[in-house]
Coordinates of C-alpha atoms in Angstrom, one line a residue:
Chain A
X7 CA -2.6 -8.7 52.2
X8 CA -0.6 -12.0 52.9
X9 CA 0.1 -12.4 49.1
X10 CA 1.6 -8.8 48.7
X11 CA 3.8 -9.4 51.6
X12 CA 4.5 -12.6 50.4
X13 CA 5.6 -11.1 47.0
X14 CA 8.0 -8.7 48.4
X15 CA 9.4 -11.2 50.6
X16 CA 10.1 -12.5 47.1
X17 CA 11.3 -9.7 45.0
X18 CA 13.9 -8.8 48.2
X19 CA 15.0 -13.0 48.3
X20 CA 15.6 -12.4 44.4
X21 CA 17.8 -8.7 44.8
X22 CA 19.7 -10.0 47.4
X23 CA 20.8 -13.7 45.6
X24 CA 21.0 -11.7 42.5
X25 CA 23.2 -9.0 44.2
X26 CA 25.7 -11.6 46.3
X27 CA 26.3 -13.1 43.1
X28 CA 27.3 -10.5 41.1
X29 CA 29.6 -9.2 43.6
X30 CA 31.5 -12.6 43.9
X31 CA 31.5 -12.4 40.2
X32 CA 33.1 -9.1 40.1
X33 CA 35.4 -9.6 43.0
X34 CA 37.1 -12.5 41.6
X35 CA 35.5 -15.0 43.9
X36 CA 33.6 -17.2 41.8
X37 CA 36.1 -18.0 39.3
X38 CA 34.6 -17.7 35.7
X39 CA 33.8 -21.6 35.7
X40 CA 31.7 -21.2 38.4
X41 CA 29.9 -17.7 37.3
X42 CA 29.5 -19.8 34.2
X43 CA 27.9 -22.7 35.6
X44 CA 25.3 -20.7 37.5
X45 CA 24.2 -19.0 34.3
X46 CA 24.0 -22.5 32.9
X47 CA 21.4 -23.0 36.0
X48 CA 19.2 -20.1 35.3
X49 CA 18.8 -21.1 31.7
X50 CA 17.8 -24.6 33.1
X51 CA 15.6 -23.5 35.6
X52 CA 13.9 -21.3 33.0
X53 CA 13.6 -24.4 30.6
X54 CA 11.9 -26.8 33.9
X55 CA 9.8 -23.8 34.4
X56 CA 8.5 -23.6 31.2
X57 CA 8.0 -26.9 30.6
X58 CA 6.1 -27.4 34.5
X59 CA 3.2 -25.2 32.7
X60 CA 3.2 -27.6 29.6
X61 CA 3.5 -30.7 31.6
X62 CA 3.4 -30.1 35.7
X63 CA -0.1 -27.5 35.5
X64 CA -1.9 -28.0 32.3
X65 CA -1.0 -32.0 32.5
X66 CA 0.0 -32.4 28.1
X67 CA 2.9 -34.7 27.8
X68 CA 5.4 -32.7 25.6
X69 CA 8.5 -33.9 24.8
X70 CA 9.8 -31.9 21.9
X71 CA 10.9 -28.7 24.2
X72 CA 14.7 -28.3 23.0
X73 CA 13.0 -28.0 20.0
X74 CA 11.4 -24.4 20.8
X75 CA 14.9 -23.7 23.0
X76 CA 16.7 -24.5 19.7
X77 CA 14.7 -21.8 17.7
X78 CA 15.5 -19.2 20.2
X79 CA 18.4 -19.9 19.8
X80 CA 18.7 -19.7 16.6
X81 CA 16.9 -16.7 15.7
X82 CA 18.1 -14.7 18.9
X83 CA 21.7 -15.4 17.3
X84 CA 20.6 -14.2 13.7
X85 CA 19.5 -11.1 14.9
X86 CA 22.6 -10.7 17.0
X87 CA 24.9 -11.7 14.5
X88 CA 23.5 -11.1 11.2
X89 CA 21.6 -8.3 12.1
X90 CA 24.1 -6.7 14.7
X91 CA 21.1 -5.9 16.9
X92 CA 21.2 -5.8 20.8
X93 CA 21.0 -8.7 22.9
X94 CA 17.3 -7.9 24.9
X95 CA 15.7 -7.2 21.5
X96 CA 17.3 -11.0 20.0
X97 CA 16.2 -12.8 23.6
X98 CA 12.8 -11.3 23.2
X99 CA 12.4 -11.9 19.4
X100 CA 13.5 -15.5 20.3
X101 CA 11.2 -15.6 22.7
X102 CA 8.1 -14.6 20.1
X103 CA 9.4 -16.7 17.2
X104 CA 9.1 -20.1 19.5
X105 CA 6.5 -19.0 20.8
X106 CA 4.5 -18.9 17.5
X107 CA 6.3 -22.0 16.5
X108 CA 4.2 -23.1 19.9
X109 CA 1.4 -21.9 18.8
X110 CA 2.2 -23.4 14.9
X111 CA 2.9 -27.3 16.4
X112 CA 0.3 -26.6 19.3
X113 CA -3.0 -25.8 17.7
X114 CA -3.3 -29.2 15.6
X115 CA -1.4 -31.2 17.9
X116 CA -2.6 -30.7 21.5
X117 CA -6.1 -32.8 19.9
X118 CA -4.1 -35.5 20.3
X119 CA -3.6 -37.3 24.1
X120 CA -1.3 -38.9 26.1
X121 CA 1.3 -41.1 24.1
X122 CA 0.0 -39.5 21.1
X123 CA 0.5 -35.9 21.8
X124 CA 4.1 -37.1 23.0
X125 CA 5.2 -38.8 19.6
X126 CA 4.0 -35.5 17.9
X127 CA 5.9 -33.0 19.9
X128 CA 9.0 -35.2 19.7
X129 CA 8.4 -35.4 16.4
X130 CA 8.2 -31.8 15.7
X131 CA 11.8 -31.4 18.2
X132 CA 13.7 -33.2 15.8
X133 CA 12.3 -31.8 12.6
X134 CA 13.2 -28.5 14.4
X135 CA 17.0 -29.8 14.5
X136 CA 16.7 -31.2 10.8
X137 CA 15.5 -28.3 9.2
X138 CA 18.4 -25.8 10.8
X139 CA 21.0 -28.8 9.9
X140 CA 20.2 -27.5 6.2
X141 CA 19.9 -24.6 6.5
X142 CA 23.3 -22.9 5.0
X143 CA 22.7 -19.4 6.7
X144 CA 22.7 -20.7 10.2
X145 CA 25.9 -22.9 9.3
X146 CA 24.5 -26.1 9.0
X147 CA 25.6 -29.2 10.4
X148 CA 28.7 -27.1 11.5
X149 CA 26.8 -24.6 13.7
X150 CA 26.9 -20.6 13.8
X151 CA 29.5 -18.9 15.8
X152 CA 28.0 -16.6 18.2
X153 CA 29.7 -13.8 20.3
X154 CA 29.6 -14.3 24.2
X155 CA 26.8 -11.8 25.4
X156 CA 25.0 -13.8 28.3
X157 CA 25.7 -12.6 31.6
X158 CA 24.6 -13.0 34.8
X159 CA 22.3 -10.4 35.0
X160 CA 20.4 -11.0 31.3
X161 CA 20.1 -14.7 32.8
X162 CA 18.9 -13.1 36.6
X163 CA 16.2 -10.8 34.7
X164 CA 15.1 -13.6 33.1
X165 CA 14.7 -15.9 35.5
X166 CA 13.0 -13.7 37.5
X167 CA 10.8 -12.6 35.0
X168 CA 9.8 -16.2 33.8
X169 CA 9.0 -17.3 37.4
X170 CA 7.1 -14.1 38.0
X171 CA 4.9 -14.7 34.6
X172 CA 4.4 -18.8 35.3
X173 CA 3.8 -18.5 39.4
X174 CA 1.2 -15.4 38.4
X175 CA -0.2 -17.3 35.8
X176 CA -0.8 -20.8 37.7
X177 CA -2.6 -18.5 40.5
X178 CA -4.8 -16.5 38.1
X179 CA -7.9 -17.8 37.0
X180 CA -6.8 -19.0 33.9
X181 CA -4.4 -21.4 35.9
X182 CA -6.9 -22.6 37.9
X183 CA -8.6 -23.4 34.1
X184 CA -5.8 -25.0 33.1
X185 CA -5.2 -27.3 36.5
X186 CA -8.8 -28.4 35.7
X187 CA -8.0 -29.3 32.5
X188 CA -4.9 -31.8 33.7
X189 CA -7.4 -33.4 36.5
X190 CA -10.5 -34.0 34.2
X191 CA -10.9 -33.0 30.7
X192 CA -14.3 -33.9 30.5
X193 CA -15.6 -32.3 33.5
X194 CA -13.4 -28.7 32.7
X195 CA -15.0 -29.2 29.2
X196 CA -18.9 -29.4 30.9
X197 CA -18.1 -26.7 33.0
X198 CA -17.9 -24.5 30.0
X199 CA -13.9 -24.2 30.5
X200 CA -12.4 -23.8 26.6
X201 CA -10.1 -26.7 27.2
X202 CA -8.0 -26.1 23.9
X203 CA -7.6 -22.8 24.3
X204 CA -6.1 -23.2 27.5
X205 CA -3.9 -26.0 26.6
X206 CA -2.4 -24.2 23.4
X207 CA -2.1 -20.7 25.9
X208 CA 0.2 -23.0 28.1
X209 CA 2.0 -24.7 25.5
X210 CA 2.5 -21.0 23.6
X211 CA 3.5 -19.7 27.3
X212 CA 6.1 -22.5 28.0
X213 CA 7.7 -22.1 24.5
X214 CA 8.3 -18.5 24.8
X215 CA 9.9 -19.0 27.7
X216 CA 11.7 -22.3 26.2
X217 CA 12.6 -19.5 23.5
X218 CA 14.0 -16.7 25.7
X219 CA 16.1 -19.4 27.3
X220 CA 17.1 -20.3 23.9
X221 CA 18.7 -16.9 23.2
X222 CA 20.6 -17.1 26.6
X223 CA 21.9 -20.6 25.7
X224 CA 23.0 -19.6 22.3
X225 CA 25.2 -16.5 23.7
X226 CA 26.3 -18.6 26.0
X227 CA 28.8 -21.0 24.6
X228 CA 30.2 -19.2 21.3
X229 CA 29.0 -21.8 19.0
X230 CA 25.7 -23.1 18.7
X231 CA 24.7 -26.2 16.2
X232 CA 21.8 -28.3 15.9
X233 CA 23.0 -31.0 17.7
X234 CA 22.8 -29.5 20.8
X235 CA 19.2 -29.6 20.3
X236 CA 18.5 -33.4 19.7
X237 CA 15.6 -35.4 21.6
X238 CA 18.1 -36.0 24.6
X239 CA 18.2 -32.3 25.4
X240 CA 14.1 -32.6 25.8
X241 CA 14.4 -35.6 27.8
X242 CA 17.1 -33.2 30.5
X243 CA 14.2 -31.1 30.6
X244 CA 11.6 -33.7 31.0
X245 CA 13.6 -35.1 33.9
X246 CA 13.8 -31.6 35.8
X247 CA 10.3 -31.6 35.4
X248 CA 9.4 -35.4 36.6
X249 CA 12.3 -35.6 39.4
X250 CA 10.9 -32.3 40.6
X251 CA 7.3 -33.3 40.9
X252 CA 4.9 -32.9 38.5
X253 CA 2.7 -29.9 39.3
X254 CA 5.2 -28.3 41.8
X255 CA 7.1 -25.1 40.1
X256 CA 9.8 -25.3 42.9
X257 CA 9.9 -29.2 42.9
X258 CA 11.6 -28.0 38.9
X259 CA 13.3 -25.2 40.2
X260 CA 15.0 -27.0 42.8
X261 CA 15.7 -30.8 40.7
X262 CA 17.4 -28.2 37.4
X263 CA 19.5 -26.9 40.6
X264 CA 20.5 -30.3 41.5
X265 CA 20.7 -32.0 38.6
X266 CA 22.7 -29.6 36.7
X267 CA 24.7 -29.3 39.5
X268 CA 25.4 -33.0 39.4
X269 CA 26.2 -33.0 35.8
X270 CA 28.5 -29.5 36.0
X271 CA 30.9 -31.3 38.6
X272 CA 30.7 -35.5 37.0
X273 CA 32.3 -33.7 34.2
X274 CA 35.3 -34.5 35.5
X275 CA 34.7 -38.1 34.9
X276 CA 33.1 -38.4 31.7
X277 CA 33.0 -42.2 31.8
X278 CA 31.1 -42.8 34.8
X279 CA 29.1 -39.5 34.9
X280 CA 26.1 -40.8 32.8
X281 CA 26.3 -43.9 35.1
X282 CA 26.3 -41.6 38.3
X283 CA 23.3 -39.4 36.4
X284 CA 21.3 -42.6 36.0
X285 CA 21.8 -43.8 39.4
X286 CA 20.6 -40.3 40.8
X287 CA 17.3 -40.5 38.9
X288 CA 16.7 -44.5 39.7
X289 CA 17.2 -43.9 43.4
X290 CA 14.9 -40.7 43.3
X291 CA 11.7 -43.0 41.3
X292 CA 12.2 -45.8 43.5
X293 CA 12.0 -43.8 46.7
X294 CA 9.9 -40.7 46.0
X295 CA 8.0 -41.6 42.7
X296 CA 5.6 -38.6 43.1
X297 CA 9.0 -36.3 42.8
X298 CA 11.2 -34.0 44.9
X299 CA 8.3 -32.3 45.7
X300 CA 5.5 -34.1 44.9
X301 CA 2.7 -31.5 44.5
X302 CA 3.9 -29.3 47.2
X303 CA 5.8 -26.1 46.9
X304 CA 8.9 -24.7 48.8
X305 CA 6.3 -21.9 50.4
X306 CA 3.7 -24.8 51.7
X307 CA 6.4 -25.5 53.7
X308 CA 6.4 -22.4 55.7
X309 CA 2.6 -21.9 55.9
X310 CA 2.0 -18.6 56.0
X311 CA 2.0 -17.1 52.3
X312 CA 0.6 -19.6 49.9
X313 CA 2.7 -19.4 47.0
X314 CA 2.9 -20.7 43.5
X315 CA 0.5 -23.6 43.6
X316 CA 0.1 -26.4 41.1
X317 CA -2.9 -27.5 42.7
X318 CA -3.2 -27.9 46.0
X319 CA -0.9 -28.0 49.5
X320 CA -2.7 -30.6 51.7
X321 CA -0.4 -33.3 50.7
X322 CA -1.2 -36.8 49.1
Chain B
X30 CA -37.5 -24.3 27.3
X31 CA -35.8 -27.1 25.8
X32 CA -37.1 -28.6 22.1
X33 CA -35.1 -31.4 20.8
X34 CA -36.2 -32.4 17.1
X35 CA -34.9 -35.5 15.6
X36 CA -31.0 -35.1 16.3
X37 CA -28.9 -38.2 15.0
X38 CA -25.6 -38.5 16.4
X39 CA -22.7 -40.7 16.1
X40 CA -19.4 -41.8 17.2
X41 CA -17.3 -42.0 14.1
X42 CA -19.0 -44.4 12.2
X43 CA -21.4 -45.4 14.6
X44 CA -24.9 -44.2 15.1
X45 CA -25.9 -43.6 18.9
X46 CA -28.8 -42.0 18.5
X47 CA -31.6 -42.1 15.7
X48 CA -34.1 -39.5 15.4
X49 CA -34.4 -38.4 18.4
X50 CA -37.0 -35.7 20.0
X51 CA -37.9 -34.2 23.1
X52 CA -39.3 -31.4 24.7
X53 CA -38.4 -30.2 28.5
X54 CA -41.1 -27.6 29.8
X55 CA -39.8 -24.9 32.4
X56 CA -39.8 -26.1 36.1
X57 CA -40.4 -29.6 35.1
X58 CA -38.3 -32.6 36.3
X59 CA -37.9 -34.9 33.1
X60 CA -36.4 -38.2 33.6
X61 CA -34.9 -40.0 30.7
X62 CA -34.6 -43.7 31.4
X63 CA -33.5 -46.7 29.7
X64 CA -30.6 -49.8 29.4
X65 CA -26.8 -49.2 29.1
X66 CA -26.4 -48.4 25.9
X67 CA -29.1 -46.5 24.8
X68 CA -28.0 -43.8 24.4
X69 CA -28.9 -41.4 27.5
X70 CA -25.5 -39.8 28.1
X71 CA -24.9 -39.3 24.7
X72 CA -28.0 -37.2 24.4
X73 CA -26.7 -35.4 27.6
X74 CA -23.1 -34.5 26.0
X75 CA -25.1 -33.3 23.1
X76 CA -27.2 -30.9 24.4
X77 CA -24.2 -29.4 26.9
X78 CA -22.0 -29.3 23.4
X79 CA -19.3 -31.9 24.0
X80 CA -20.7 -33.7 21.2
X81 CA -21.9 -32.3 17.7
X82 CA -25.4 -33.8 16.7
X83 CA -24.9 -34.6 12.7
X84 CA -28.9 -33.9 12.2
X85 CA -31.5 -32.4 13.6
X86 CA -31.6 -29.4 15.9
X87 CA -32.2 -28.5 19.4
X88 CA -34.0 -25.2 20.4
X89 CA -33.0 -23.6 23.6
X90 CA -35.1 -20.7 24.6
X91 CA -35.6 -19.4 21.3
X92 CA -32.3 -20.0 20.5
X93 CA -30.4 -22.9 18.6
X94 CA -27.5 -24.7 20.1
X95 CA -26.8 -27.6 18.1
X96 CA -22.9 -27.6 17.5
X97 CA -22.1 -24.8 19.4
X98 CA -19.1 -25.0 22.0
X99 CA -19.8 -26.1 25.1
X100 CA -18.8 -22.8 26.6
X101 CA -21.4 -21.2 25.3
X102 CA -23.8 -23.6 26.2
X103 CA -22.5 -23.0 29.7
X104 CA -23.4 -19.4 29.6
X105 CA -26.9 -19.7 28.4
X106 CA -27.6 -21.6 31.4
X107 CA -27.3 -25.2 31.0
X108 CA -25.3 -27.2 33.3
X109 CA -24.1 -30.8 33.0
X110 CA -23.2 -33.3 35.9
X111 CA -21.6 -35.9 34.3
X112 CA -21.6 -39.5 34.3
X113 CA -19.6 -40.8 37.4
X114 CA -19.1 -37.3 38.5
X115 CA -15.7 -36.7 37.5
X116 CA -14.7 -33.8 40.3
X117 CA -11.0 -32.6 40.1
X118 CA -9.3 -35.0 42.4
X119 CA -6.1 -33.2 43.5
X120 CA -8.4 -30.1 44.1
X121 CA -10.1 -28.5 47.5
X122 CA -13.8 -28.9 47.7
X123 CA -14.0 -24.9 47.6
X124 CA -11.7 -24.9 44.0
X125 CA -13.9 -27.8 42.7
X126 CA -17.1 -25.2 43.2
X127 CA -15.3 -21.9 42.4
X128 CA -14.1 -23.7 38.6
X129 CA -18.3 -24.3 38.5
X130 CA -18.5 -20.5 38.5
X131 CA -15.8 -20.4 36.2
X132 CA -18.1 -18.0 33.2
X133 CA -19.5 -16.1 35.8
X134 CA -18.6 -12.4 36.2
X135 CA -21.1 -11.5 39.1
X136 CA -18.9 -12.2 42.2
X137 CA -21.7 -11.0 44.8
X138 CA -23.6 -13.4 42.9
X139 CA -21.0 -16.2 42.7
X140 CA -20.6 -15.4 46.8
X141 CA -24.3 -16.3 47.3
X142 CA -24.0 -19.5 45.4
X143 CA -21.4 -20.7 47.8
X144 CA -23.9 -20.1 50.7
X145 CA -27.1 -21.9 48.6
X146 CA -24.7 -25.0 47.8
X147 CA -23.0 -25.0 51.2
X148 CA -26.8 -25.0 52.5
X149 CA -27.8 -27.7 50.2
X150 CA -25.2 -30.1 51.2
X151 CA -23.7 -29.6 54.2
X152 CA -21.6 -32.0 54.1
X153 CA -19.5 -29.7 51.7
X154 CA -19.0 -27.2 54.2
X155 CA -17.8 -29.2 56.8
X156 CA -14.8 -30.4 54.1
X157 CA -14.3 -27.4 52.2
X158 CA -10.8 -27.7 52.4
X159 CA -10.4 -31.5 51.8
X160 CA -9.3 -32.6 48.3
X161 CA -12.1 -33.7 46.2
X162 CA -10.7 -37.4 45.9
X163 CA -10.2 -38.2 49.4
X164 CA -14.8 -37.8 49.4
X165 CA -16.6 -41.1 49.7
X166 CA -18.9 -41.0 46.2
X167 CA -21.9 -39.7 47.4
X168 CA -20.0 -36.5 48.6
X169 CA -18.3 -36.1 45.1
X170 CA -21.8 -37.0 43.5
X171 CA -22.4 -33.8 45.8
X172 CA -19.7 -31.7 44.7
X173 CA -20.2 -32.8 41.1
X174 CA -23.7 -31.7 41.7
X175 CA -22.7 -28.6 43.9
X176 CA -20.3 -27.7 41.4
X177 CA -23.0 -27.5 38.5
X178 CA -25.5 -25.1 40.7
X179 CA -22.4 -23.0 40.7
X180 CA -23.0 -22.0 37.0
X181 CA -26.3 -20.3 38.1
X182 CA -27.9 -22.9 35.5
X183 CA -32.1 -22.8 34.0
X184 CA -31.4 -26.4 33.1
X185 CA -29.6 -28.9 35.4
X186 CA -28.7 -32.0 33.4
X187 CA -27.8 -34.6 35.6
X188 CA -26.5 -38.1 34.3
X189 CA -26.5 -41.2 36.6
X190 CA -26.5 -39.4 39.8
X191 CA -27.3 -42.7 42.2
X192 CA -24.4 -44.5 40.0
X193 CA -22.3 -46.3 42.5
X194 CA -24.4 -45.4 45.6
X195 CA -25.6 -47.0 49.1
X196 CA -29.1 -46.8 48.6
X197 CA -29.6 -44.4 51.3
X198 CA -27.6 -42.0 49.8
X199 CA -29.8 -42.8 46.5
X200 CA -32.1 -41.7 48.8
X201 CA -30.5 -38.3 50.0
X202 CA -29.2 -37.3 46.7
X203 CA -32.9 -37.5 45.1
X204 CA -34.6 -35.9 47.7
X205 CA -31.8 -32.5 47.0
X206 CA -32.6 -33.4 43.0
X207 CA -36.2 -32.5 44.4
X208 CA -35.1 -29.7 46.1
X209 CA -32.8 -27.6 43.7
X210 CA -36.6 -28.5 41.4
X211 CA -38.4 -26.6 43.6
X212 CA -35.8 -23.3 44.0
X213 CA -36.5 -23.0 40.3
X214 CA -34.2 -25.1 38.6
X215 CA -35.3 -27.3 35.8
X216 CA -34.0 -30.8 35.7
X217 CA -33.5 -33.3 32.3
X218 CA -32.3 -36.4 34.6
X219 CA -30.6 -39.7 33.0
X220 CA -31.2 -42.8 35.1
X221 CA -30.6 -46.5 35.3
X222 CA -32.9 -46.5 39.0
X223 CA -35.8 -46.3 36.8
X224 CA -38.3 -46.4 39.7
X225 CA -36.4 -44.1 41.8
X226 CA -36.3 -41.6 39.1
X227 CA -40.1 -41.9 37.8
X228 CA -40.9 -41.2 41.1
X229 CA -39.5 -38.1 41.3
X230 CA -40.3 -36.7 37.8
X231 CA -43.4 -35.0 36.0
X232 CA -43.0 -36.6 32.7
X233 CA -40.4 -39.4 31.6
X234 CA -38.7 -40.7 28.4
X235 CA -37.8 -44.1 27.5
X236 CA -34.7 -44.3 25.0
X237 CA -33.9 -47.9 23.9
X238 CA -30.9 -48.2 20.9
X239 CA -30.8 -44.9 20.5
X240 CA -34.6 -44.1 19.6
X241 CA -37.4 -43.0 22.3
X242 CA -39.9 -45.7 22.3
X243 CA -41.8 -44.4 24.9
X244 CA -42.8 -40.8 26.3
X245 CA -45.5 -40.2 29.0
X246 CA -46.1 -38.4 32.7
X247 CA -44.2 -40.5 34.8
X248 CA -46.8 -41.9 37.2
X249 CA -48.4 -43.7 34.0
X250 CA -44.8 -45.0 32.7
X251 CA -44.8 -46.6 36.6
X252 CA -47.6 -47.9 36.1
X253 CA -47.5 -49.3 32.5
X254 CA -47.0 -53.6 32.3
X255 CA -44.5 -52.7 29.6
X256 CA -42.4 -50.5 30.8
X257 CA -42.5 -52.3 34.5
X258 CA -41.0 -55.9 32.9
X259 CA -38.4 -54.2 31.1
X260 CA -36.9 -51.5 33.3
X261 CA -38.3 -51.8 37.1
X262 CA -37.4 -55.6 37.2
X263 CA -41.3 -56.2 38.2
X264 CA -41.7 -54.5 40.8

C-alpha cells in the first residue's frame, strides 16, 4: 500500500519537474544554454545510474563505461543519419547494441575480480574508441556529424524510464540477488544464488542504459568523435558514482547534478576549472569518504515510503 | 542419502583431496574431523558445488551431483554454512534469512521457516532489523546457520561452526546443531573441536592430507588412544 503511494508520489514529482521545465523552455526563460545544460544532466544522471547497478548494487568495479555510452552513440547516429530513421527507434537500437556489447565484454570478463575485472573493462573502453577511430564510415578520427534531435523531453522519458527500470530492479528479488553478490560472493554462491548470471544481468542492464544515454549524447552536440569517449569520460562516471555513495541510486543522481553543475559553470575559467573540480572531490573523500550519501537514499530520509534501496537504511 | 566414492580434487595444480569416500545415512549427524589443512572444507565446497571434483563421484539420493552448479545443488536440498559464516554485512537480519529462501517458490512455506528459525534462535528475532555485521559471532554463526534452514535443506552441511567462539556459545550452538538433528535434518559437520563434535555425532570421519584415515561411530573414535593423542590434545 505504502509503496504504491509512494510510486505515485513519484510519477506526480517527475510530471511536475518535467512540466516546469518545459514551460521555461518554451517561454524563453531558460535561455537555450541553460535548457542545454539540463539535458546535459539527464544524460549524466542516466550514465551514474547505470553505472550504480554495475558498481553501487552488484559491487564489479567497471571502469570502461564511456565505452558502451560511445557505442550508443555511435550506432543511435548511424541509424539516424545513415539510415534516416526516427530518433526513439536509434536511442533504443543504441540501447540494445551496447547492451549486447555488455553482454559480449561481460560474460568472460566479470570471472575476473577486483583490480582485475577493472583493467579489463578499461581495457575493452578504449578498444571501443580505437576501433571507431578506424572506422571510415563513422568518420574516423574526425567524428560523424549528427543533426541536433535531443530534447528535453526524449532526455525526461529517459531518465524517467532508466530510474524506474534500475530502482524496480534493485527492489526485486533479483536485486536483492545481486546485493548479495557485492557483500559475499561466496556465501550468495552457497545459497544457491547464480552469481554470474546476476553480475552479467547487471552489467548488460547498466550498458543499455549507458547505450540509451549514448544516443542522447550523440544528438546532442552535432558532432560526435571518438575522443569524447576516452578512459577520462569513464572515470566522470565513476566519480558520480563514488562521490555519490556507493550503493545509493540518489547519492549518483544527486553528485551527476552537482558535479555537472560545477563543471557547466567553471567553464568560464578553463584554467582553474580542473583545479576547482579536483578540489571538490578531495574535500568530499577526506570528509565523507563513504559518499554524499553513503548507503542511504533521499527517501530514508523521510521515513515513510522506503524507496530505492541499495541495501539497507539503518545507517553505518 | 549421501555416497561419496573416491572424489580427488584440486586447486589448480594442487591436490586437496585423494580418494576420498564417505557415506552419510538419513537422520544421522556425521562429524568430519581433522587438522587445518586436511582438507574438510574443501570436501564441503565440493559436495554444495562451489568446487568441481576432477574424479570420482558423489551420489545424492539416487542422483549424481558431482560438477553440477551449486544452484542446483541448492534445490535438491543440500545446504551449506560456510566457514567463518560469511553473512551479508550491510544487510538486515530478516534480508540475510529471506536470500536463504532465495530458490524457494512456496511462500506459505518460506513464512513458516521464518517462525521455526525465529524459534530456534531467538536471539534473531529480537534483532531482526539490525544489520548482520553489527552481531557479535555467535549471532552471525546463528544467522549463517538460520539462514541455511531457510533453504528447507535434507542435508545441513555445516563447516567450523564453534570457529571463533566463547566456549559457552560453543556450547549453545551445538546443542541447536542437536536440535535441527532431531526436527529431521541431517547433518555432515566439519570440526576442529574434535571432542565437542564426537560428542554430538553418531559416526565420525577422520581426514588427514586430504585422505580419510580413519572412519568409525563416534563414541569409539573418543575413545581410541590414537585418535585421542592426535586430535583431543589427551584429554
Amino acid at each position: 500500500m505504502k509503496k504504491v503511494k509512494g510510486f505515485w508520489i513519484y510519477v506526480v514529482l517527475s510530471v511536475v519537474i518535467y512540466g516546469v521545465v518545459q514551460l521555461l523552455i518554451n517561454g524563453g526563460i531558460l535561455n537555450p544554454f541553460y535548457a542545454n545544460t539540463l539535458i546535459f544532466i539527464g544524460i549524466n544522471i542516466i550514465l551514474a545510474v547505470s553505472l550504480h547497478l554495475v558498481i553501487g548494487i552488484t559491487g564489479q568495479f567497471s571502469i570502461g563505461h564511456a565505452g558502451f555510452l560511445a557505442v550508443g552513440a555511435y550506432i543511435s547516429a548511424i541509424i539516424t543519419m545513415k539510415f534516416q530513421l526516427p530518433f526513439p527507434l536509434a536511442l533504443l537500437a543504441g540501447g540494445i547494441v551496447a547492451a549486447l556489447a555488455g553482454l559480449l565484454v561481460g560474460i568472460p570478463s566479470l570471472r575476473l575480480k577486483g583490480d582485475y575485472l577493472a583493467i579489463a573493462t578499461l581495457g575493452f573502453g578504449e578498444i571501443i574508441r580505437i576501433v571507431f577511430l578506424n572506422i571510415d564510415y563513422v568518420g574516423g578520427a574526425s567524428g560523424m556529424q549528427v543533426t541536433h534531435l535531443t530534447t528535453w523531453t526524449y532526455t525526461f522519458i529517459c531518465l524517467f524510464i532508466t530510474i524506474t527500470v534500475i530502482t524496480n530492479f534493485t527492489n526485486s528479488r533479483h536485486g536483492r540477488a545481486c546485493i548479495s553478490v557485492r557483500e559475499n560472493e561466496i556465501a550468495a554462491d552457497a545459497m544457491g544464488i547464480n552469481t554470474t548470471y546476476y553480475k552479467v544481468v547487471a552489467f548488460a542492464l547498466g550498458s543499455f542504459f549507458a547505450g540509451i544515454a549514448g544516443g542522447l549524447f550523440a544528438h546532442n552536440f552535432y558532432i560526435i568523435q571518438p575522443g569524447n569517449f576516452g578512459f577520462l569520460k569513464s572515470f566522470d562516471i565513476l566519480i558520480f558514482v563514488v562521490l555519490g555513495g556507493l550503493g545509493s541510486l540518489s547519492g549518483s543522481v544527486i553528485a551527476a547534478i552537482l558535479l555537472t553543475v560545477v563543471s557547466t559553470f567553471l567553464q568560464d575559467y578553463p584554467e582553474t576549472r580542473m583545479i576547482i573540480y579536483s578540489v571538490v572531490l578531495v574535500l568530499v573523500m577526506l570528509y565523507r569518504p563513504q559518499g554524499l550519501m553513503g548507503t542511504r537514499e533521499v527517501t530514508d530520509l523521510f521515513g515513510k515510503w522506503k524507496g530505492p534501496k541499495g541495501g539497507n537504511s539503518y545507517g553505518k | 542419502m549421501l555416497k561419496v566414492h573416491q572424489i580427488d580434487v584440486f586447486y589448480g595444480n594442487i591436490q586437496a583431496l585423494k580418494g576420498v569416500s564417505l557415506e552419510v545415512q538419513e537422520g544421522e549427524i556425521v562429524t568430519l574431523i581433522g587438522a587445518n589443512g586436511a582438507g574438510k572444507s574443501t570436501l564441503l565446497k565440493t559436495l554444495s558445488g562451489l568446487l568441481k571434483p576432477k574424479k570420482g563421484t558423489i551420489q545424492y539420493l539416487e542422483n549424481s551431483i558431482a560438477g553440477k552448479p551449486a544452484q542446483s545443488i541448492v534445490k535438491a536440498g543440500i545446504s551449506h554454512v560456510p566457514e567463518g559464516r560469511r553473512v551479508f554485512a550491510n544487510m538486515t537480519v530478516e534480508e540475510n534469512l529471506q536470500l536463504g529462501a532465495y530458490l524457494r517458490k512456496d511462500l506459505q512455506g518460506v513464512k513458516q521457516d521464518f517462525e521455526r528459525v525465529y524459534e530456534l534462535f531467538p536471539r534473531l528475532l529480537e534483532r531482526k532489523k539490525q544489520l548482520s555485521g553489527t552481531l557479535s559471532g555467535g549471532e552471525q554463526q546463528m544467522l549463517a546457520m538460520g539462514r541455511a534452514i531457510m533453504a528447507k535443506p535434507k542435508l545441513l552441511l555445516l563447516d567450523e561452526p564453534s570457529m571463533g567462539l566463547a566456549p559457552l556459545m560453543v556450547k549453545t550452538i551445538f546443542s541447536i546443531i542437536e536440535e535441527i538433528n532431531r526436527a529431521g535434518t541431517t547433518i555432515l559437520l566439519v570440526e576442529q573441536n574434535a571432542h565437542m563434535a564426537l560428542s554430538i555425532a553418531n559416526r565420525a570421519y577422520v581426514i588427514e592430507t586430504g585422505s580419510v584415515v580413519a572412519s568409525g561411530p563416534a563414541a569409539e573414535l573418543q575413545a581410541s588412544e590414537q585418535i585421542k593423542e592426535a586430535y583431543l590434545g589427551g584429554l
